[in-house]
Structure formats: structure tokens, C-alpha cells
Amino acid sequence: MSPFSAWTPGPGPVYSLITKTWTGLDLPSPPIELRTWVSNGSPLSTQKAVVAAIGTYLLVIFGGREIMKSRPAYKLTTLFRIHNMFLTLLSGLLLVLMLEEIIPLYLKHGLYWSICNTSAFTPRLVTFYMINYYIKYVELIDTVFLVLKKKPLAFLHVFHHAATAVLCFTQLEGETSVQWVVITLNLTVHVIMYYYYYATAGGAKIWWKKYLTSLQITQFVIDLFIVYFATYQHFATVRAPFLPSVADCAGSEGAALFGCALLTSYLFLFIAFYRATYKKTGQAGKAAKKASEKLANGSAASDIRGSEKSKVC
């Protein structure tokens, strides 16, 4: 018997524990627009609200940067560590909740069904997608810390934070079944990444930062392989039936194309960041090593010449 034979589609153990605890504490049931995605009903569920939120974010960080020019930088070590540990734990919990929903579906129906069938857009997954979407707004606080600490605002950081919130909104609205792949990979990376920030802010010396960036790049490569495949299946089935395909993939065309374009830009931007950051570091290290060797050789040569002069005298 397969060790996964007991995994059947339905509420997972962690989800069941949370709902049981909520009921046991006699807490009020949240309104429907907070339990599932209601377009034009849930918070930040309209294009105007999203544009306003992202516009406010940009205004706050760039306006704040100007204000901080004449002020000393804040350390905020404790708050920064709390923020990062909160995101580590929250991302980890959401990842577990999503996996215990997705794995049984995958085991029962297979990968293609899990990423393409309309039934793979389950009510519980919609709730988890919505929570992930709201987490993206919490992550915008990352940039606020940079501003208050008077750290540089890199284009990649600002663009990635703002655009990812928009991406999550478009996928919820477009009801793309494939989005769980992108979200689970992103949550996995974020569990590690926010722990890294938490630990280093406390003084820990962690050697694997370079590999964290490599993991992010790998994430986007996998993302693109899956979403390009799903998008192709949709367009081949609906728009070009003469092309070979398996079956249609659920989700709006606009959401699919936007996701493909944005994730592609992320891949190139992170590769550029990797090359600019770690190639330079490697070259600087090599240059320093050569200079050190040259200095050592020069010192040795001076010692030899000095010894020879002593012998002559």
C-alpha cells in the first residue's frame, strides 16, 4: 500500500485543526468576502483599489526617502526581526495549508488535471490564494524598513514587490488553476529568505546568500516552464486547434499572458542582479588575491635583495 493512499481530497489536518480551534473558541465566523474571493467585495478586489494601494506604496517610499535625507538612519533591529519572523512563520503555515490541499488532488488526478482543470480551483485554495495576495501588501513593509534605515532602493526590489501584488490580484480575478505552482514555490523561497533576514539582522553570519538568489532564479525557471505550458495548452485548444495539445487550461487569457510576461521579466532581472552582485564580488576577490600575491612576492624579492647586499658588505 502506498504511504500516500490515506491522502484523499478534502480538508487537511492543519486546516481542520485551525477551523476546529476557531469553533472551539466560539469566535465569530468572518463574512463571506473575508473567507473567499469576492470580486468588488473583498478588500483590495478592484483595479482602482489596487492602483491606489500601489500608488500609495510608491508615494510613501519615495517621499519617505526624501524626508530621510535630512534625518539620521533608524536601526529598528527588533522590529525588523519581528517583521521577518512573522513573514517566515506565516509563509510556512500557508505553504503547509496549500500542500495538504494540492497533494491529494495531484495523487488522485495527476499533474495536468491539477494545473489545468477548472475543478482544481477549489474553494479552499481560493481562500489560500487570497491570503497570499494580502501577504504581498504586508511584504511592502520591507521597503519601508529600507527607507527608514536609509538603504538604497534598488529597482528590482521596488518593482518586484509592487508588481507581485498586482500579479496575485490578476490571477485571483482570472481564476487560473496553475497559480498554485507559482505560489507554493514562492512561499518556499520566502520561508528561507525571511529567515535569512531575521537571522542576519540578529548578527548571524550566513554563507548561503548567493545560493538563495540561485534558488530564486530556479523558482522562476520552473514557474515559466509550467505557466508557458499551461498557456500554450489554452491557446492551442481554443485559438489554434490545428496545433497539438492535451486539453484546455482554466483561467482568463489576460491573466495568463500577464503572468507569463511578468515572470519572464523577473527571471531576467534576477539573473542580472546575480551577475552584477556575485560576479563583481568574485572579480574583486580575485583582484585582491592577485594584489596580495604581488605584494608578497615583492616583499620576498626585497628580502632577497637585502640579504644579498648584506653578503656583499
mmCIF file of C-alpha atoms in Angstrom:
data_model
loop_
_atom_site.group_PDB
_atom_site.id
_atom_site.type_symbol
_atom_site.label_atom_id
_atom_site.label_comp_id
_atom_site.label_asym_id
_atom_site.label_seq_id
_atom_site.Cartn_x
_atom_site.Cartn_y
_atom_site.Cartn_z
ATOM 1 C CA MET A 1 0.000 0.000 0.000
ATOM 2 C CA SER A 2 1.264 3.426 -0.927
ATOM 3 C CA PRO A 3 2.156 5.665 2.032
ATOM 4 C CA PHE A 4 0.026 8.319 0.310
ATOM 5 C CA SER A 5 -3.084 6.127 -0.007
ATOM 6 C CA ALA A 6 -4.647 7.847 3.007
ATOM 7 C CA TRP A 7 -4.325 11.243 1.309
ATOM 8 C CA THR A 8 -7.745 11.914 -0.120
ATOM 9 C CA PRO A 9 -9.020 15.290 -1.378
ATOM 10 C CA GLY A 10 -10.649 17.298 1.399
ATOM 11 C CA PRO A 11 -9.722 19.423 4.418
ATOM 12 C CA GLY A 12 -6.194 18.635 5.588
ATOM 13 C CA PRO A 13 -5.151 18.083 9.217
ATOM 14 C CA VAL A 14 -3.731 21.586 9.742
ATOM 15 C CA TYR A 15 -6.754 23.241 8.138
ATOM 16 C CA SER A 16 -9.078 21.056 10.241
ATOM 17 C CA LEU A 17 -7.160 21.939 13.416
ATOM 18 C CA ILE A 18 -7.428 25.661 12.684
ATOM 19 C CA THR A 19 -11.175 25.523 11.956
ATOM 20 C CA LYS A 20 -11.792 23.277 14.983
ATOM 21 C CA THR A 21 -9.845 25.660 17.243
ATOM 22 C CA TRP A 22 -11.708 28.658 15.812
ATOM 23 C CA THR A 23 -15.056 26.981 16.504
ATOM 24 C CA GLY A 24 -13.939 25.774 19.945
ATOM 25 C CA LEU A 25 -13.057 29.334 20.957
ATOM 26 C CA ASP A 26 -16.534 30.397 19.824
ATOM 27 C CA LEU A 27 -15.075 33.057 17.553
ATOM 28 C CA PRO A 28 -17.460 34.747 15.110
ATOM 29 C CA SER A 29 -17.472 33.494 11.539
ATOM 30 C CA PRO A 30 -15.863 36.065 9.213
ATOM 31 C CA PRO A 31 -18.095 37.492 6.485
ATOM 32 C CA ILE A 32 -18.022 35.716 3.136
ATOM 33 C CA GLU A 33 -15.878 38.417 1.479
ATOM 34 C CA LEU A 34 -13.117 37.684 4.029
ATOM 35 C CA ARG A 35 -13.393 33.904 3.688
ATOM 36 C CA THR A 36 -13.246 33.714 -0.078
ATOM 37 C CA TRP A 37 -12.513 35.981 -3.012
ATOM 38 C CA VAL A 38 -15.457 38.182 -3.898
ATOM 39 C CA SER A 39 -14.652 40.453 -6.822
ATOM 40 C CA ASN A 40 -15.646 44.032 -5.955
ATOM 41 C CA GLY A 41 -16.491 42.805 -2.456
ATOM 42 C CA SER A 42 -13.317 41.554 -0.767
ATOM 43 C CA PRO A 43 -10.699 44.111 0.365
ATOM 44 C CA LEU A 44 -8.462 45.295 -2.490
ATOM 45 C CA SER A 45 -10.555 43.408 -5.041
ATOM 46 C CA THR A 46 -10.972 46.176 -7.608
ATOM 47 C CA GLN A 47 -8.498 47.652 -10.071
ATOM 48 C CA LYS A 48 -8.970 51.123 -8.552
ATOM 49 C CA ALA A 49 -8.160 49.817 -5.073
ATOM 50 C CA VAL A 50 -5.039 48.014 -6.296
ATOM 51 C CA VAL A 51 -3.796 51.066 -8.211
ATOM 52 C CA ALA A 52 -4.460 53.248 -5.159
ATOM 53 C CA ALA A 53 -2.614 50.840 -2.865
ATOM 54 C CA ILE A 54 0.443 50.528 -5.113
ATOM 55 C CA GLY A 55 0.432 54.274 -5.773
ATOM 56 C CA THR A 56 0.374 54.915 -2.021
ATOM 57 C CA TYR A 57 3.250 52.475 -1.555
ATOM 58 C CA LEU A 58 5.377 54.296 -4.139
ATOM 59 C CA LEU A 59 4.475 57.697 -2.703
ATOM 60 C CA VAL A 60 5.372 56.597 0.832
ATOM 61 C CA ILE A 61 8.727 55.053 -0.025
ATOM 62 C CA PHE A 62 9.976 57.722 -2.415
ATOM 63 C CA GLY A 63 8.528 60.548 -0.342
ATOM 64 C CA GLY A 64 9.977 58.934 2.754
ATOM 65 C CA ARG A 65 13.392 58.693 1.106
ATOM 66 C CA GLU A 66 13.374 62.462 0.532
ATOM 67 C CA ILE A 67 12.310 63.125 4.127
ATOM 68 C CA MET A 68 15.028 60.803 5.480
ATOM 69 C CA LYS A 69 17.790 62.650 3.601
ATOM 70 C CA SER A 70 17.999 65.228 6.403
ATOM 71 C CA ARG A 71 17.478 62.731 9.221
ATOM 72 C CA PRO A 72 19.664 60.066 10.821
ATOM 73 C CA ALA A 73 19.007 56.429 9.927
ATOM 74 C CA TYR A 74 16.969 54.299 12.311
ATOM 75 C CA LYS A 75 18.293 50.890 13.400
ATOM 76 C CA LEU A 76 14.926 49.223 14.142
ATOM 77 C CA THR A 77 16.644 45.869 14.670
ATOM 78 C CA THR A 78 13.977 44.358 16.930
ATOM 79 C CA LEU A 79 11.053 45.472 14.781
ATOM 80 C CA PHE A 80 12.832 44.282 11.643
ATOM 81 C CA ARG A 81 13.445 40.852 13.149
ATOM 82 C CA ILE A 82 9.828 40.555 14.337
ATOM 83 C CA HIS A 83 8.606 41.513 10.855
ATOM 84 C CA ASN A 84 10.787 38.896 9.185
ATOM 85 C CA MET A 85 9.981 36.118 11.634
ATOM 86 C CA PHE A 86 6.263 36.880 11.253
ATOM 87 C CA LEU A 87 6.561 36.512 7.457
ATOM 88 C CA THR A 88 8.649 33.352 7.834
ATOM 89 C CA LEU A 89 6.031 31.675 10.031
ATOM 90 C CA LEU A 90 3.047 32.961 8.055
ATOM 91 C CA SER A 91 4.568 31.869 4.740
ATOM 92 C CA GLY A 92 5.396 28.461 6.217
ATOM 93 C CA LEU A 93 1.868 27.952 7.564
ATOM 94 C CA LEU A 94 0.267 28.961 4.271
ATOM 95 C CA LEU A 95 2.639 26.663 2.374
ATOM 96 C CA VAL A 96 1.602 23.696 4.544
ATOM 97 C CA LEU A 97 -2.087 24.518 4.112
ATOM 98 C CA MET A 98 -1.706 24.668 0.344
ATOM 99 C CA LEU A 99 0.322 21.478 0.093
ATOM 100 C CA GLU A 100 -2.177 19.443 2.103
ATOM 101 C CA GLU A 101 -4.854 20.621 -0.328
ATOM 102 C CA ILE A 102 -2.823 20.154 -3.531
ATOM 103 C CA ILE A 103 -1.017 16.855 -2.915
ATOM 104 C CA PRO A 104 -4.216 14.751 -2.624
ATOM 105 C CA LEU A 105 -5.545 16.321 -5.838
ATOM 106 C CA TYR A 106 -2.281 15.580 -7.612
ATOM 107 C CA LEU A 107 -2.183 11.993 -6.369
ATOM 108 C CA LYS A 108 -5.771 11.353 -7.416
ATOM 109 C CA HIS A 109 -5.935 13.195 -10.735
ATOM 110 C CA GLY A 110 -2.338 13.729 -11.887
ATOM 111 C CA LEU A 111 -0.313 16.847 -12.680
ATOM 112 C CA TYR A 112 -2.139 18.001 -15.788
ATOM 113 C CA TRP A 113 -5.536 17.958 -14.092
ATOM 114 C CA SER A 114 -4.059 19.729 -11.061
ATOM 115 C CA ILE A 115 -2.735 22.672 -13.068
ATOM 116 C CA CYS A 116 -5.380 22.931 -15.777
ATOM 117 C CA ASN A 117 -8.791 21.654 -14.676
ATOM 118 C CA THR A 118 -11.380 24.177 -13.501
ATOM 119 C CA SER A 119 -12.121 21.914 -10.514
ATOM 120 C CA ALA A 120 -8.526 22.400 -9.346
ATOM 121 C CA PHE A 121 -9.534 25.959 -8.447
ATOM 122 C CA THR A 122 -11.026 24.658 -5.181
ATOM 123 C CA PRO A 123 -12.782 26.904 -2.630
ATOM 124 C CA ARG A 124 -10.087 26.305 -0.012
ATOM 125 C CA LEU A 125 -7.316 27.092 -2.497
ATOM 126 C CA VAL A 126 -9.115 30.302 -3.423
ATOM 127 C CA THR A 127 -9.041 31.275 0.259
ATOM 128 C CA PHE A 128 -5.329 30.481 0.437
ATOM 129 C CA TYR A 129 -4.663 32.428 -2.773
ATOM 130 C CA MET A 130 -6.473 35.398 -1.246
ATOM 131 C CA ILE A 131 -4.414 35.202 1.958
ATOM 132 C CA ASN A 132 -1.234 35.016 -0.118
ATOM 133 C CA TYR A 133 -2.396 38.108 -2.013
ATOM 134 C CA TYR A 134 -2.856 40.063 1.214
ATOM 135 C CA ILE A 135 0.559 38.900 2.465
ATOM 136 C CA LYS A 136 2.052 40.721 -0.524
ATOM 137 C CA TYR A 137 0.878 44.000 0.976
ATOM 138 C CA VAL A 138 2.466 43.098 4.315
ATOM 139 C CA GLU A 139 5.704 42.448 2.433
ATOM 140 C CA LEU A 140 5.669 46.037 1.187
ATOM 141 C CA ILE A 141 6.791 46.955 4.699
ATOM 142 C CA ASP A 142 10.182 45.502 3.678
ATOM 143 C CA THR A 143 10.750 48.659 1.656
ATOM 144 C CA VAL A 144 9.628 50.929 4.471
ATOM 145 C CA PHE A 145 12.404 49.460 6.605
ATOM 146 C CA LEU A 146 14.912 50.208 3.828
ATOM 147 C CA VAL A 147 13.739 53.825 3.720
ATOM 148 C CA LEU A 148 13.934 54.291 7.494
ATOM 149 C CA LYS A 149 17.376 52.671 7.576
ATOM 150 C CA LYS A 150 18.469 54.905 4.654
ATOM 151 C CA LYS A 151 19.348 51.917 2.494
ATOM 152 C CA PRO A 152 19.324 52.175 -1.328
ATOM 153 C CA LEU A 153 16.021 51.481 -3.094
ATOM 154 C CA ALA A 154 17.033 49.107 -5.875
ATOM 155 C CA PHE A 155 14.751 48.982 -8.918
ATOM 156 C CA LEU A 156 14.466 45.179 -8.647
ATOM 157 C CA HIS A 157 13.271 45.380 -5.046
ATOM 158 C CA VAL A 158 10.624 48.057 -5.621
ATOM 159 C CA PHE A 159 9.402 46.655 -8.934
ATOM 160 C CA HIS A 160 9.227 43.071 -7.660
ATOM 161 C CA HIS A 161 7.295 43.998 -4.504
ATOM 162 C CA ALA A 162 4.778 46.210 -6.286
ATOM 163 C CA ALA A 163 4.296 44.026 -9.358
ATOM 164 C CA THR A 164 3.835 40.792 -7.383
ATOM 165 C CA ALA A 165 0.841 42.239 -5.563
ATOM 166 C CA VAL A 166 -0.657 43.133 -8.946
ATOM 167 C CA LEU A 167 0.169 39.656 -10.270
ATOM 168 C CA CYS A 168 -1.661 37.944 -7.402
ATOM 169 C CA PHE A 169 -4.683 40.178 -7.996
ATOM 170 C CA THR A 170 -4.819 39.331 -11.708
ATOM 171 C CA GLN A 171 -4.590 35.587 -11.037
ATOM 172 C CA LEU A 172 -7.406 35.690 -8.485
ATOM 173 C CA GLU A 173 -9.568 37.649 -10.893
ATOM 174 C CA GLY A 174 -8.564 35.436 -13.829
ATOM 175 C CA GLU A 175 -9.124 32.186 -11.860
ATOM 176 C CA THR A 176 -6.023 30.483 -13.212
ATOM 177 C CA SER A 177 -5.763 26.932 -11.888
ATOM 178 C CA VAL A 178 -1.987 26.837 -12.446
ATOM 179 C CA GLN A 179 -1.221 29.588 -9.946
ATOM 180 C CA TRP A 180 -0.666 27.192 -7.045
ATOM 181 C CA VAL A 181 2.639 26.162 -8.665
ATOM 182 C CA VAL A 182 3.944 29.730 -8.653
ATOM 183 C CA ILE A 183 2.619 30.464 -5.171
ATOM 184 C CA THR A 184 3.968 27.339 -3.452
ATOM 185 C CA LEU A 185 7.415 27.831 -4.953
ATOM 186 C CA ASN A 186 7.351 31.485 -3.926
ATOM 187 C CA LEU A 187 6.292 30.607 -0.379
ATOM 188 C CA THR A 188 9.092 28.047 -0.124
ATOM 189 C CA VAL A 189 11.650 30.662 -1.143
ATOM 190 C CA HIS A 190 10.144 33.239 1.210
ATOM 191 C CA VAL A 191 10.294 30.930 4.229
ATOM 192 C CA ILE A 192 14.046 30.645 3.663
ATOM 193 C CA MET A 193 14.553 34.266 2.611
ATOM 194 C CA TYR A 194 12.757 35.891 5.536
ATOM 195 C CA TYR A 195 14.511 33.564 7.954
ATOM 196 C CA TYR A 196 17.802 34.710 6.417
ATOM 197 C CA TYR A 197 16.894 38.363 7.023
ATOM 198 C CA TYR A 198 15.746 37.555 10.567
ATOM 199 C CA ALA A 199 18.965 35.713 11.386
ATOM 200 C CA THR A 200 21.400 38.182 9.815
ATOM 201 C CA ALA A 201 19.649 41.117 11.488
ATOM 202 C CA GLY A 202 20.468 39.403 14.777
ATOM 203 C CA GLY A 203 24.144 39.163 13.870
ATOM 204 C CA ALA A 204 24.272 35.651 12.397
ATOM 205 C CA LYS A 205 26.872 35.063 9.693
ATOM 206 C CA ILE A 206 25.182 33.053 6.934
ATOM 207 C CA TRP A 207 27.255 31.900 3.977
ATOM 208 C CA TRP A 208 24.489 30.802 1.620
ATOM 209 C CA LYS A 209 23.063 34.157 0.468
ATOM 210 C CA LYS A 210 24.403 33.511 -3.019
ATOM 211 C CA TYR A 211 22.538 30.206 -3.169
ATOM 212 C CA LEU A 212 19.339 31.896 -2.035
ATOM 213 C CA THR A 213 19.487 34.064 -5.164
ATOM 214 C CA SER A 214 20.187 30.920 -7.207
ATOM 215 C CA LEU A 215 17.093 29.345 -5.659
ATOM 216 C CA GLN A 216 15.007 32.366 -6.658
ATOM 217 C CA ILE A 217 16.238 32.079 -10.247
ATOM 218 C CA THR A 218 15.469 28.347 -10.264
ATOM 219 C CA GLN A 219 11.990 29.150 -8.978
ATOM 220 C CA PHE A 220 11.322 31.424 -11.951
ATOM 221 C CA VAL A 221 12.655 28.873 -14.432
ATOM 222 C CA ILE A 222 10.222 26.254 -13.084
ATOM 223 C CA ASP A 223 7.425 28.841 -12.963
ATOM 224 C CA LEU A 224 7.934 29.757 -16.597
ATOM 225 C CA PHE A 225 8.107 26.167 -17.787
ATOM 226 C CA ILE A 226 4.754 25.395 -16.137
ATOM 227 C CA VAL A 227 2.894 28.625 -16.967
ATOM 228 C CA TYR A 228 4.135 28.694 -20.554
ATOM 229 C CA PHE A 229 2.995 25.086 -20.926
ATOM 230 C CA ALA A 230 -0.434 25.850 -19.438
ATOM 231 C CA THR A 231 -0.824 28.999 -21.537
ATOM 232 C CA TYR A 232 0.144 27.144 -24.694
ATOM 233 C CA GLN A 233 -2.415 24.433 -23.941
ATOM 234 C CA HIS A 234 -5.159 27.038 -23.654
ATOM 235 C CA PHE A 235 -4.308 28.941 -26.822
ATOM 236 C CA ALA A 236 -3.655 25.773 -28.830
ATOM 237 C CA THR A 237 -7.006 24.324 -27.762
ATOM 238 C CA VAL A 238 -9.124 27.459 -28.077
ATOM 239 C CA ARG A 239 -7.361 29.651 -30.636
ATOM 240 C CA ALA A 240 -5.368 27.215 -32.764
ATOM 241 C CA PRO A 241 -6.926 23.724 -32.647
ATOM 242 C CA PHE A 242 -4.672 22.611 -35.504
ATOM 243 C CA LEU A 243 -1.731 22.678 -33.073
ATOM 244 C CA PRO A 244 -1.009 19.614 -30.894
ATOM 245 C CA SER A 245 -2.427 19.957 -27.377
ATOM 246 C CA VAL A 246 -3.837 17.924 -24.491
ATOM 247 C CA ALA A 247 -6.809 19.976 -23.311
ATOM 248 C CA ASP A 248 -7.769 23.498 -22.307
ATOM 249 C CA CYS A 249 -6.225 25.108 -19.222
ATOM 250 C CA ALA A 250 -8.512 27.098 -16.923
ATOM 251 C CA GLY A 251 -8.114 30.831 -16.487
ATOM 252 C CA SER A 252 -8.534 34.047 -18.410
ATOM 253 C CA GLU A 253 -6.213 34.805 -21.310
ATOM 254 C CA GLY A 254 -5.327 38.234 -19.934
ATOM 255 C CA ALA A 255 -4.224 36.781 -16.591
ATOM 256 C CA ALA A 256 -2.185 34.084 -18.340
ATOM 257 C CA LEU A 257 -0.368 36.491 -20.641
ATOM 258 C CA PHE A 258 0.306 38.988 -17.856
ATOM 259 C CA GLY A 259 1.697 36.200 -15.671
ATOM 260 C CA CYS A 260 3.972 34.938 -18.443
ATOM 261 C CA ALA A 261 5.284 38.425 -19.207
ATOM 262 C CA LEU A 262 5.897 39.417 -15.588
ATOM 263 C CA LEU A 263 7.553 36.154 -14.574
ATOM 264 C CA THR A 264 9.809 36.395 -17.638
ATOM 265 C CA SER A 265 10.874 39.887 -16.580
ATOM 266 C CA TYR A 266 11.588 38.574 -13.063
ATOM 267 C CA LEU A 267 13.865 35.875 -14.441
ATOM 268 C CA PHE A 268 15.957 38.322 -16.450
ATOM 269 C CA LEU A 269 16.093 40.875 -13.630
ATOM 270 C CA PHE A 270 17.221 38.310 -11.056
ATOM 271 C CA ILE A 271 19.849 36.898 -13.411
ATOM 272 C CA ALA A 272 21.139 40.447 -13.970
ATOM 273 C CA PHE A 273 21.174 41.008 -10.195
ATOM 274 C CA TYR A 274 23.071 37.750 -9.658
ATOM 275 C CA ARG A 275 25.683 38.617 -12.253
ATOM 276 C CA ALA A 276 26.083 42.195 -11.006
ATOM 277 C CA THR A 277 26.353 41.130 -7.362
ATOM 278 C CA TYR A 278 28.283 37.878 -7.322
ATOM 279 C CA LYS A 279 30.396 38.178 -10.450
ATOM 280 C CA LYS A 280 31.713 41.523 -9.198
ATOM 281 C CA THR A 281 32.366 40.005 -5.793
ATOM 282 C CA GLY A 282 34.259 37.159 -7.427
ATOM 283 C CA GLN A 283 36.291 39.511 -9.603
ATOM 284 C CA ALA A 284 37.064 41.757 -6.631
ATOM 285 C CA GLY A 285 38.179 38.730 -4.647
ATOM 286 C CA LYS A 286 40.463 37.593 -7.469
ATOM 287 C CA ALA A 287 41.907 41.099 -7.818
ATOM 288 C CA ALA A 288 42.557 41.291 -4.093
ATOM 289 C CA LYS A 289 44.198 37.860 -4.160
ATOM 290 C CA LYS A 290 46.462 38.879 -7.053
ATOM 291 C CA ALA A 291 47.392 42.121 -5.316
ATOM 292 C CA SER A 292 48.168 40.223 -2.139
ATOM 293 C CA GLU A 293 50.315 37.717 -4.025
ATOM 294 C CA LYS A 294 52.087 40.536 -5.865
ATOM 295 C CA LEU A 295 52.758 42.324 -2.591
ATOM 296 C CA ALA A 296 54.019 39.142 -1.001
ATOM 297 C CA ASN A 297 56.273 38.423 -3.989
ATOM 298 C CA GLY A 298 57.565 41.985 -3.924
ATOM 299 C CA SER A 299 58.300 41.738 -0.222
ATOM 300 C CA ALA A 300 60.072 38.427 -0.726
ATOM 301 C CA ALA A 301 62.156 39.918 -3.543
ATOM 302 C CA SER A 302 63.136 42.860 -1.323
ATOM 303 C CA ASP A 303 64.191 40.461 1.416
ATOM 304 C CA ILE A 304 66.351 38.529 -1.064
ATOM 305 C CA ARG A 305 67.979 41.705 -2.378
ATOM 306 C CA GLY A 306 68.566 42.839 1.187
ATOM 307 C CA SER A 307 70.201 39.554 2.058
ATOM 308 C CA GLU A 308 72.449 39.741 -0.985
ATOM 309 C CA LYS A 309 73.561 43.272 -0.063
ATOM 310 C CA SER A 310 74.364 42.098 3.422
ATOM 311 C CA LYS A 311 76.517 39.343 1.998
ATOM 312 C CA VAL A 312 78.391 41.840 -0.265
ATOM 313 C CA CYS A 313 79.061 44.171 2.615
#
